[in-house]
Short mmCIF file of C-alpha atoms and ligand atoms in Angstrom, two decimals:
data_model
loop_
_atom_site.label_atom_id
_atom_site.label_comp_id
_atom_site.label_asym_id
_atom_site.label_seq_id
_atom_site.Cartn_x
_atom_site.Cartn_y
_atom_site.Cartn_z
CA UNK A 1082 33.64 -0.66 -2.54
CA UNK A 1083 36.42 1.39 -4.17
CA UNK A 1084 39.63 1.90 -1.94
CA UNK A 1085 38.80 5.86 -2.13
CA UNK A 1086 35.44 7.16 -2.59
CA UNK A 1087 34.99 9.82 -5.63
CA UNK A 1088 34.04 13.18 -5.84
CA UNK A 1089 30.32 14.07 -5.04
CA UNK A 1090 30.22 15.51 -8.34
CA UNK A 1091 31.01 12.51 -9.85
CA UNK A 1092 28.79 10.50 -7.78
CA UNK A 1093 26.04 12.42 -8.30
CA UNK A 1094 26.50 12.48 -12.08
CA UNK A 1095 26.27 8.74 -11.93
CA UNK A 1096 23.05 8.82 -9.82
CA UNK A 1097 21.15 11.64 -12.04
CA UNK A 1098 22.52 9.45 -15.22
CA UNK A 1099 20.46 6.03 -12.98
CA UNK A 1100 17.76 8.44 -12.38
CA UNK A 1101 17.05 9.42 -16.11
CA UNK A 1102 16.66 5.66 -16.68
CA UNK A 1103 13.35 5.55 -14.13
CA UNK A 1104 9.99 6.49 -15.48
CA UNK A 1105 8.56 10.04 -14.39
CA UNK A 1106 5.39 8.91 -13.74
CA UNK A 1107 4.35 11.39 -16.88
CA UNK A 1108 3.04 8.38 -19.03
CA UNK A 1109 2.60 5.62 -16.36
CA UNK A 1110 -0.46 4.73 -16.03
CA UNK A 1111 -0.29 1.30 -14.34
CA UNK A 1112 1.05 2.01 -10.44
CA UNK A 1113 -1.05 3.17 -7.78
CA UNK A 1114 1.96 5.22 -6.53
CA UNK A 1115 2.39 8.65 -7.32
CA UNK A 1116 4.38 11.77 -7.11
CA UNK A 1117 4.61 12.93 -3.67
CA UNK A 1118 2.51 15.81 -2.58
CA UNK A 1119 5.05 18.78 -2.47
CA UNK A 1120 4.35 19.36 1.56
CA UNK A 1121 4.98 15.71 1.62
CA UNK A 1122 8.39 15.87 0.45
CA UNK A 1123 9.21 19.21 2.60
CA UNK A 1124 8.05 17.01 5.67
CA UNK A 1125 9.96 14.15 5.12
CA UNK A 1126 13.09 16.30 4.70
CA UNK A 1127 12.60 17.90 8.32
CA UNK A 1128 12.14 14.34 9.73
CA UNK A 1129 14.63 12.46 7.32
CA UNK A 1130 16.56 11.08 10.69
CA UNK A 1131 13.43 10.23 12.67
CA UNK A 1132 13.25 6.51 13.68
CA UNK A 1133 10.02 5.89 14.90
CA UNK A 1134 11.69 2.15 16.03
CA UNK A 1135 12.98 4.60 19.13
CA UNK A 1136 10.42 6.72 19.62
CA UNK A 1137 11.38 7.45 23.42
CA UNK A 1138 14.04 9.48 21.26
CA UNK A 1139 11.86 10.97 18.65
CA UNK A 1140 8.31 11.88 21.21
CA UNK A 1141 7.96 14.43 18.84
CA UNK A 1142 7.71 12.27 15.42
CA UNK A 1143 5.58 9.48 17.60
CA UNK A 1144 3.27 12.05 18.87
CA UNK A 1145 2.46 12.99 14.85
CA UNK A 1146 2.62 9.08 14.15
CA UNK A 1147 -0.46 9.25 17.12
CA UNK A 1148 -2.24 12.33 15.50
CA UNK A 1149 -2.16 10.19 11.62
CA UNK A 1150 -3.67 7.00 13.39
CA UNK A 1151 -6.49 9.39 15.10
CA UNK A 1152 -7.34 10.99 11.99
CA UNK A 1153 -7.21 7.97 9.90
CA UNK A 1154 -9.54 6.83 12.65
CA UNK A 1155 -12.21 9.57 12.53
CA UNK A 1156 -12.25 9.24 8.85
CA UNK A 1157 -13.04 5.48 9.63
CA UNK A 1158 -16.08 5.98 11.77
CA UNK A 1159 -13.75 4.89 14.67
CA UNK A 1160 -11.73 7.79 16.59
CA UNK A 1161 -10.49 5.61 19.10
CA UNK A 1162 -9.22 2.92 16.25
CA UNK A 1163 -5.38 1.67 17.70
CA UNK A 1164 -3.04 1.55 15.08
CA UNK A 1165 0.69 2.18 13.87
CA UNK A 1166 2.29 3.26 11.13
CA UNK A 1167 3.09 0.35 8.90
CA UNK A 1168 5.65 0.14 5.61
CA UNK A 1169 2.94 -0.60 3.41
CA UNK A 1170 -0.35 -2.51 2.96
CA UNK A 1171 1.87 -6.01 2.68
CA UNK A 1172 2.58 -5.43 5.97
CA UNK A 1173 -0.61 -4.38 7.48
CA UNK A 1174 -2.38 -7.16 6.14
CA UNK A 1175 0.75 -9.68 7.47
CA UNK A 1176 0.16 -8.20 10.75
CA UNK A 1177 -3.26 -8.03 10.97
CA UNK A 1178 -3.47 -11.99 10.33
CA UNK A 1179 -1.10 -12.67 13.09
CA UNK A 1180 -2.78 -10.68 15.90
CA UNK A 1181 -6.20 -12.90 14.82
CA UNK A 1182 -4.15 -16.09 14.57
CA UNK A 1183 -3.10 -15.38 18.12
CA UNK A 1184 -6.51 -14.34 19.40
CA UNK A 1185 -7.86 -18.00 17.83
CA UNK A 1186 -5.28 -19.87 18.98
CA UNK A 1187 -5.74 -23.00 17.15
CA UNK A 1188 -3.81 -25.52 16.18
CA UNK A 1189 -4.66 -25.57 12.58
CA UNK A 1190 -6.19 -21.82 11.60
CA UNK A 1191 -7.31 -20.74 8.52
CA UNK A 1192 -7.92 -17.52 7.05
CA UNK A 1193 -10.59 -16.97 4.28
CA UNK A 1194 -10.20 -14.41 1.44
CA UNK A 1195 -11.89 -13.38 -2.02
CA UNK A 1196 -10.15 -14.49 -4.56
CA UNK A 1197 -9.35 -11.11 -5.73
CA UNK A 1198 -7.31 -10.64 -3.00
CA UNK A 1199 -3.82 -8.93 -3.15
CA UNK A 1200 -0.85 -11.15 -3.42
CA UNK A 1201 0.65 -10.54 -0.13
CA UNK A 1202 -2.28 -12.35 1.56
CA UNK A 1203 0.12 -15.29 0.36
CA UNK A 1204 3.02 -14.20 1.46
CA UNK A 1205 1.57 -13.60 5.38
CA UNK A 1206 -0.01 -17.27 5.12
CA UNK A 1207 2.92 -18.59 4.25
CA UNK A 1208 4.86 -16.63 7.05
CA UNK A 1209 2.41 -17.71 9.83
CA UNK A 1210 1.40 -21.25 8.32
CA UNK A 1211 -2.22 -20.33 7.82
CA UNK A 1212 -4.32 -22.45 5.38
CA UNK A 1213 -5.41 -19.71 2.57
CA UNK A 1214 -8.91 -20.40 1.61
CA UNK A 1215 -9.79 -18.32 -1.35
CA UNK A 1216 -14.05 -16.96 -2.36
CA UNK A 1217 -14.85 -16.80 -5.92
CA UNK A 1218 -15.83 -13.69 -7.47
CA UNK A 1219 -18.76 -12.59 -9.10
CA UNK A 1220 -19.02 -11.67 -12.66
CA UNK A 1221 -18.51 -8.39 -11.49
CA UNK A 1222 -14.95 -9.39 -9.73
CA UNK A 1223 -16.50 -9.02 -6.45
CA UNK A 1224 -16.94 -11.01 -3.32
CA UNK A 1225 -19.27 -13.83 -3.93
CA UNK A 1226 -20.98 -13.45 -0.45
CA UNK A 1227 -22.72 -17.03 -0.93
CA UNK A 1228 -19.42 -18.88 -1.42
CA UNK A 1229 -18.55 -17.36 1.59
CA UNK A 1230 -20.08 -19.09 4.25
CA UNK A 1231 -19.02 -22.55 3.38
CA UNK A 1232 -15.80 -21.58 3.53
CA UNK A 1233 -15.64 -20.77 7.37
CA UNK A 1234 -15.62 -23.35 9.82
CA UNK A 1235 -14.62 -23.58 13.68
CA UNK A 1236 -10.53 -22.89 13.14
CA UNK A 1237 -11.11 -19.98 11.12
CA UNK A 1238 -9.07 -16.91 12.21
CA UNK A 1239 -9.97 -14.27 10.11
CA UNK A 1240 -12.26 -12.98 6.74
CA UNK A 1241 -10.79 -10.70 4.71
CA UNK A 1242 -12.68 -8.44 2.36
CA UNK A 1243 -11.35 -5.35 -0.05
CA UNK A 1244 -12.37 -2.52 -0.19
CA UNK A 1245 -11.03 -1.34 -3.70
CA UNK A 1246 -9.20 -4.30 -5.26
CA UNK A 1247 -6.09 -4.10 -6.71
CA UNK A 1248 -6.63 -5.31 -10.34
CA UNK A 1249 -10.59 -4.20 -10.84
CA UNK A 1250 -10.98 -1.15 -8.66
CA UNK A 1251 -14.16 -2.73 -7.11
CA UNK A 1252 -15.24 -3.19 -3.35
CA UNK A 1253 -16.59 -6.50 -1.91
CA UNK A 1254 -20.24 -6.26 -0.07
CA UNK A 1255 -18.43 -5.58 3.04
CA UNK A 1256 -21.57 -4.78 4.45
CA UNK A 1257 -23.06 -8.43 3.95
CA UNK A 1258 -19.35 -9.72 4.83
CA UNK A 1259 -19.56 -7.99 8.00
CA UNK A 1260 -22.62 -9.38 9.28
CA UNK A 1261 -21.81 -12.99 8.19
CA UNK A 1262 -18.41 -12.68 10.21
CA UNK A 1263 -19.91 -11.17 13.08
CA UNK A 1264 -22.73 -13.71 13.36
CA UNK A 1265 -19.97 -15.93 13.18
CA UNK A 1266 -17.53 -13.79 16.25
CA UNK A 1267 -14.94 -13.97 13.47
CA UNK A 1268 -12.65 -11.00 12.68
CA UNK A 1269 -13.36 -9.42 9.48
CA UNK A 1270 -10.20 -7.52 8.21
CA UNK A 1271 -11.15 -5.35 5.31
CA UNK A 1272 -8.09 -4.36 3.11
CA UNK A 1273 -8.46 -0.82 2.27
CA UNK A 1274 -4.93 -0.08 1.44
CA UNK A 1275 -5.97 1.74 -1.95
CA UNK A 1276 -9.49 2.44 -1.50
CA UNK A 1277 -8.93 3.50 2.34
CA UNK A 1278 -8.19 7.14 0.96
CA UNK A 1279 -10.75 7.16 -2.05
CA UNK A 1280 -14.14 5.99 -0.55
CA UNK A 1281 -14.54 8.54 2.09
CA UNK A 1282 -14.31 10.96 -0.17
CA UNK A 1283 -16.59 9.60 -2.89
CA UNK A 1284 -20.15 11.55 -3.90
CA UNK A 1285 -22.09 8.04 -2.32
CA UNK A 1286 -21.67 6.31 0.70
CA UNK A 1287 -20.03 2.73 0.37
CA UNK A 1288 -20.23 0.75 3.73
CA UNK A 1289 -16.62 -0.52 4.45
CA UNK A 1290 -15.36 0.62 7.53
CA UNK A 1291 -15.64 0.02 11.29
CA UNK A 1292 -19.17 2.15 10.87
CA UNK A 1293 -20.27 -2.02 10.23
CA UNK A 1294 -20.18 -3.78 13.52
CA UNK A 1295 -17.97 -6.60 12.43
CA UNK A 1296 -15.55 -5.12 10.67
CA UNK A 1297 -12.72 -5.69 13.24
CA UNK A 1298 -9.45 -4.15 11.07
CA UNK A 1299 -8.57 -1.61 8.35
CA UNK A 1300 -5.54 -1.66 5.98
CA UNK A 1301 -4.66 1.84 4.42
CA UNK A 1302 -1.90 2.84 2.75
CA UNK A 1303 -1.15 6.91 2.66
CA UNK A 1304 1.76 6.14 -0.21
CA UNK A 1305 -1.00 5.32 -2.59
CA UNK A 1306 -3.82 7.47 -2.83
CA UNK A 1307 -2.63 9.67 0.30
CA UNK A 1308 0.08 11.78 -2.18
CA UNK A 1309 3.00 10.80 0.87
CA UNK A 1310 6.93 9.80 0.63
CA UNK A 1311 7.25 5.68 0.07
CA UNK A 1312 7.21 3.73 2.88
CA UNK A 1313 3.68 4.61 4.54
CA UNK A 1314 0.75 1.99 4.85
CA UNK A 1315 -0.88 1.75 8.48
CA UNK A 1316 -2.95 -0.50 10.35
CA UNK A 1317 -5.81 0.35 12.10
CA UNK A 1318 -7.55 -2.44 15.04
CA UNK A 1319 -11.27 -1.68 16.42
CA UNK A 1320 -9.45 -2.60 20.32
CA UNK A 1321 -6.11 -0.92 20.55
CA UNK A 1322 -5.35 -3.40 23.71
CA UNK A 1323 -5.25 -6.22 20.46
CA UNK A 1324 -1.71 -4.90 19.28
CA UNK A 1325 -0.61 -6.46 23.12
CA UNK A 1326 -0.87 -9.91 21.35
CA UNK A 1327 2.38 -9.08 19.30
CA UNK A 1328 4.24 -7.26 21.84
CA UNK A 1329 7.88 -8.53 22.45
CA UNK A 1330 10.28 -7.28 24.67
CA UNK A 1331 12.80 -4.44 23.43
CA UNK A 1332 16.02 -4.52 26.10
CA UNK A 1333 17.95 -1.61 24.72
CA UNK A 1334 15.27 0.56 23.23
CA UNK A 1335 13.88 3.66 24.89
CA UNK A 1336 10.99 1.99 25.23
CA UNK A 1337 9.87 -1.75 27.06
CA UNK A 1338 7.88 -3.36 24.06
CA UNK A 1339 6.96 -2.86 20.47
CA UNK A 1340 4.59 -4.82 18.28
CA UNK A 1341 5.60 -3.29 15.05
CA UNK A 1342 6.86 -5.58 12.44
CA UNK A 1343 9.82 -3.76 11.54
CA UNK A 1344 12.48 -2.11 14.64
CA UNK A 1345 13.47 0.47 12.47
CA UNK A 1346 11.02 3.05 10.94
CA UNK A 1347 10.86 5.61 8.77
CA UNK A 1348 9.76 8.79 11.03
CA UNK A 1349 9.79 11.03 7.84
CA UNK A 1350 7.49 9.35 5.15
CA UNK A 1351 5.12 9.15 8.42
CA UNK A 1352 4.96 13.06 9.35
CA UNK A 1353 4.94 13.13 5.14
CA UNK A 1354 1.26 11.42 5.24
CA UNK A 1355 0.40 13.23 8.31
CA UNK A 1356 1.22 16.42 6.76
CA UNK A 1357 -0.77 16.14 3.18
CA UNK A 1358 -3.81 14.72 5.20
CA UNK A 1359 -3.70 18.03 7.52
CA UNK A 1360 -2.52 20.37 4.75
CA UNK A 1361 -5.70 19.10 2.39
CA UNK A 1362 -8.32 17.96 4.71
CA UNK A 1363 -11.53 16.77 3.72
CA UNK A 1364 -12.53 19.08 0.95
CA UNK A 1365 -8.61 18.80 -0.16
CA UNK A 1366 -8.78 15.60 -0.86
CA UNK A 1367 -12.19 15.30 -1.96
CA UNK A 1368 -10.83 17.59 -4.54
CA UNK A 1369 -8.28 14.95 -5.87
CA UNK A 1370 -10.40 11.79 -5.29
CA UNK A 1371 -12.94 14.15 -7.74
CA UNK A 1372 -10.60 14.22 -10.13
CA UNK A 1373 -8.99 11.56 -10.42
CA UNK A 1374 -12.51 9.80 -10.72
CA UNK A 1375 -13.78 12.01 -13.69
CA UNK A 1376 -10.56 11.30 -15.46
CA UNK A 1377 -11.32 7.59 -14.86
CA UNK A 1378 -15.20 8.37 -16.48
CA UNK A 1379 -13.03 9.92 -19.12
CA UNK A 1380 -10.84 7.32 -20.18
CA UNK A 1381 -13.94 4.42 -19.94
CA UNK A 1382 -16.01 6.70 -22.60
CA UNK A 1383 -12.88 7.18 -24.52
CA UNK A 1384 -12.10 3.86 -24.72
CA UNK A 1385 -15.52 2.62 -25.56
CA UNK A 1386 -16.19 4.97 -28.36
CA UNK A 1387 -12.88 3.34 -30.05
CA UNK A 1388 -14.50 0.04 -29.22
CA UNK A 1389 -12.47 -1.06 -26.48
CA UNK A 1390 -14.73 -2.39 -23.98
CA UNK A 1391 -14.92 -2.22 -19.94
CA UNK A 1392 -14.08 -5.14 -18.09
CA UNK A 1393 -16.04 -3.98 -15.21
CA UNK A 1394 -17.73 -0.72 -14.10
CA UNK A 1395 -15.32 0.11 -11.19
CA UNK A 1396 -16.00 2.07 -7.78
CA UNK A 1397 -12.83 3.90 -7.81
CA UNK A 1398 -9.82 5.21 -10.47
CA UNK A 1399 -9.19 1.77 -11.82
CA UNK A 1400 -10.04 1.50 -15.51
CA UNK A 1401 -10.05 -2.29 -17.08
CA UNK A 1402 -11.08 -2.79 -20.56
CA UNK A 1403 -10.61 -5.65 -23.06
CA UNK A 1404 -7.72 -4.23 -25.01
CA UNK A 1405 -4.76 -5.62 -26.23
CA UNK A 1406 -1.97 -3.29 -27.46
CA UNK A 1407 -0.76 -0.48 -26.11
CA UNK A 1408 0.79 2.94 -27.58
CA UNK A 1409 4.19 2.45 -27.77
CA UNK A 1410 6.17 4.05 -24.74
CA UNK A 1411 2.73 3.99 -22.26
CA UNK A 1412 2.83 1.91 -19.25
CA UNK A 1413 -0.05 0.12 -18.55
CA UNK A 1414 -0.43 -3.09 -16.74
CA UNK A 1415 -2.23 -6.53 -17.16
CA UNK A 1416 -5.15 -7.97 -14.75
CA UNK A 1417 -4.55 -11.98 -14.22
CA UNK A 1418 -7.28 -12.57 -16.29
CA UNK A 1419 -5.51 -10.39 -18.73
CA UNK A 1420 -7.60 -7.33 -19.03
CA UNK A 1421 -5.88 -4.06 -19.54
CA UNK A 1422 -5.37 -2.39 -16.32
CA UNK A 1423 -4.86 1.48 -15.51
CA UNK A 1424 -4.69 3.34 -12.61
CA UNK A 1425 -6.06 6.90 -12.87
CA UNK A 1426 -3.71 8.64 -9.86
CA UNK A 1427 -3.04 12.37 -9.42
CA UNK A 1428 -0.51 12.65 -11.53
CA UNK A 1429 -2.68 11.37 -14.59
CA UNK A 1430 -4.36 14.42 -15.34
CA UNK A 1431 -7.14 15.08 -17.54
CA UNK A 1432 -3.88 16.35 -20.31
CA UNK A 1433 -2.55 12.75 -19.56
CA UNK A 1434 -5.55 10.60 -20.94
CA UNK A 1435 -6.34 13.03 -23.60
CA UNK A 1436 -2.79 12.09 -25.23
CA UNK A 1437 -3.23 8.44 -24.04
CA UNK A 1438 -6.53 8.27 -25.82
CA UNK A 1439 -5.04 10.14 -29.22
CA UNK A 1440 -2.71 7.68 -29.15
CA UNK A 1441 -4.92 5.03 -29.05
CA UNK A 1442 -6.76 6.10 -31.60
CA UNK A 1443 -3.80 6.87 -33.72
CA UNK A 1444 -2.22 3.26 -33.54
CA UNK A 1445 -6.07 2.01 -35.04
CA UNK A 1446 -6.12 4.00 -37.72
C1 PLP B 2936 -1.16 -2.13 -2.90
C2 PLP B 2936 -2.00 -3.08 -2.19
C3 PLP B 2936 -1.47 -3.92 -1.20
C4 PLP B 2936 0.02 -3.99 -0.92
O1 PLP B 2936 0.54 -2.81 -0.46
P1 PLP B 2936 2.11 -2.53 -0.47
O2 PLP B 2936 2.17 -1.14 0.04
O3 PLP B 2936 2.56 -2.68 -1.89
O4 PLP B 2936 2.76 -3.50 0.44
C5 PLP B 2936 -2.34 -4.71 -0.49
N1 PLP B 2936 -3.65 -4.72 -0.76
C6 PLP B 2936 -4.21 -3.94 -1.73
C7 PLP B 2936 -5.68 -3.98 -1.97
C8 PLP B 2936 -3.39 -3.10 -2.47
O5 PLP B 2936 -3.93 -2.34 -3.44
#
């Protein structure tokens, strides 16, 4: 730190000179965040101070926290769902393994996943030393449902299934998933965290909630397709009472235990998801999810006609093709199995993948 500070104009010509250096989301088409709604924003800003790590201090922000779990709920099939606030789907999935990995209790648990699988299902098996057994995909980059039951045996924890993958855009069978892992009494934890907020509101019905009798958890994360302020995922569990296996005791706090991962939470980016849910509601954001998938429609028969294939047929706004180079100064990303990956959010409006395709079709002509 400097002895003195400077002057706030000086500081803040530094930060908007930093800020002009980010991308604007204009011509980014590889991120499954997205400009905040606007009554996202204005809600964070009346809650900026809210720590939701104290909420005997804040009953006001917890009671909204409360009223975001219950409607996340409904929209699951499952009003009485428990669940908190997380800071993202890394951490609902983290904590979602340790509450099963409790519940088993064995010495050596394992936790079975597709192989599609985001990478933070890594990172939590690493955390809580769980053996990471991974389910090849189909030749459609979903679940292979067969695979799946030789994987299992008698120490295993938990089976995870996604509900709109990260690189493909596809959803596992959760339906067959769910009957194999309740046949089984094993957890199924389906990780919804970008296709939580796009399925529901989808012209067909895709089984992947706790409508399926085994489905026993629900990763969703509002900072994707749910328009709020960064950091908001949340975690939803069929039996609130199940959070009680992570509780610890908080001494100082205004209240006895917590069994959040985190102490301190953002109150603001909370009330921020609560309030675009609320402001929107169903036909709101059936509005957006419409969009954003007839943009995706868009871009596949865009693509195609300049002979750029699709990798796979997706279920939500994730576009993959067989493509190799990109328009210079468009951000698109890269699949592991290197396809050409693009994410249609909000902000890539029908405008957006008009120029993207011109583009495209300039740079092969
Ligand atoms: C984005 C994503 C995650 C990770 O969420 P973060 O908010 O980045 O921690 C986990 N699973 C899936 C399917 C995702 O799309």
């Amino acid at each position: 730190m400097q002895a003195n500070g400077i002057s706030e104009e000086e500081l803040f010509s530094f930060l908007s000179l930093k800020k002009g250096e980010d991308s604007n989301y204009h011509h980014v088409l590889s991120s499954m965040c997205t400009v905040p709604h606007p009554v996202a924003v204005r809600a964070h800003q009346m809650f900026i101070e809210a720590n939701l790590g104290d909420p005997g201090l804040f009953p006001g922000t917890a009671s909204i926290e409360e009223l975001l779990v219950e409607r996340l709920g409904a929209l699951f099939h499952h009003p009485k769902a428990g669940g908190y606030a997380t800071s993202g789907g890394t951490e609902s999935n983290l904590q979602a393994l340790r509450i099963f990995a409790k519940m088993k209790g064995s010495r050596r648990p394992n936790v079975v996943v597709p192989e599609s699988a985001h990478f933070s299902f890594e990172k939590a098996c690493d955390i809580l030393s769980l053996e990471m057994r991974t389910v090849p995909s189909d030749e459609t980059f979903r679940m292979d449902v067969d695979a799946l039951q030789e994987r299992m045996d008698k120490n295993t924890c938990c089976v995870v299934a996604v509900a709109g993958t990260t690189e493909y855009g596809v959803v596992d069978p959760v339906k067959a998933v769910s009957e194999i892992a309740h046949d089984a009494h094993v957890p199924l934890h389906v990780d919804a965290a970008f296709g939580g907020l796009v399925i529901p509101f989808l012209d067909h019905e895709i089984p992947f909630d706790f409508a399926l009798p085994g489905v026993s958890s629900v990763a969703v994360d509002p900072h994707k397709m749910g328009m709020s302020t960064i950091p908001c995922g949340s975690l939803l569990v069929r039996e609130p009472s199940w959070f009680g296996h992570l509780n610890v005791e908080t001494p100082y706090l205004t209240v006895k235990q917590e069994c959040t991962l985190a102490g301190t939470r953002s109150g603001g980016a909370v009330v921020g998801a609560f309030a675009v849910l609320e402001y929107l509601g169903m036909s709101g954001m059936k509005a957006v999810v419409d969009g954003c998938m007839k943009n995706t429609r868009r871009l596949i028969e865009g693509m195609e006609t300049y002979g750029y294939r699709r990798a796979v047929t997706p279920d939500l706004n994730v576009a993959t093709f067989e493509a190799g180079t990109v328009p210079p100064g468009w951000r698109v990303s890269r699949t592991r199995r290197g396809h050409m990956r693009t994410i249609m959010m909000p902000h890539v409006t029908r405008d957006v993948i008009e120029e993207f395709l011109q583009d495209i079709g300039e740079m092969d002509a």
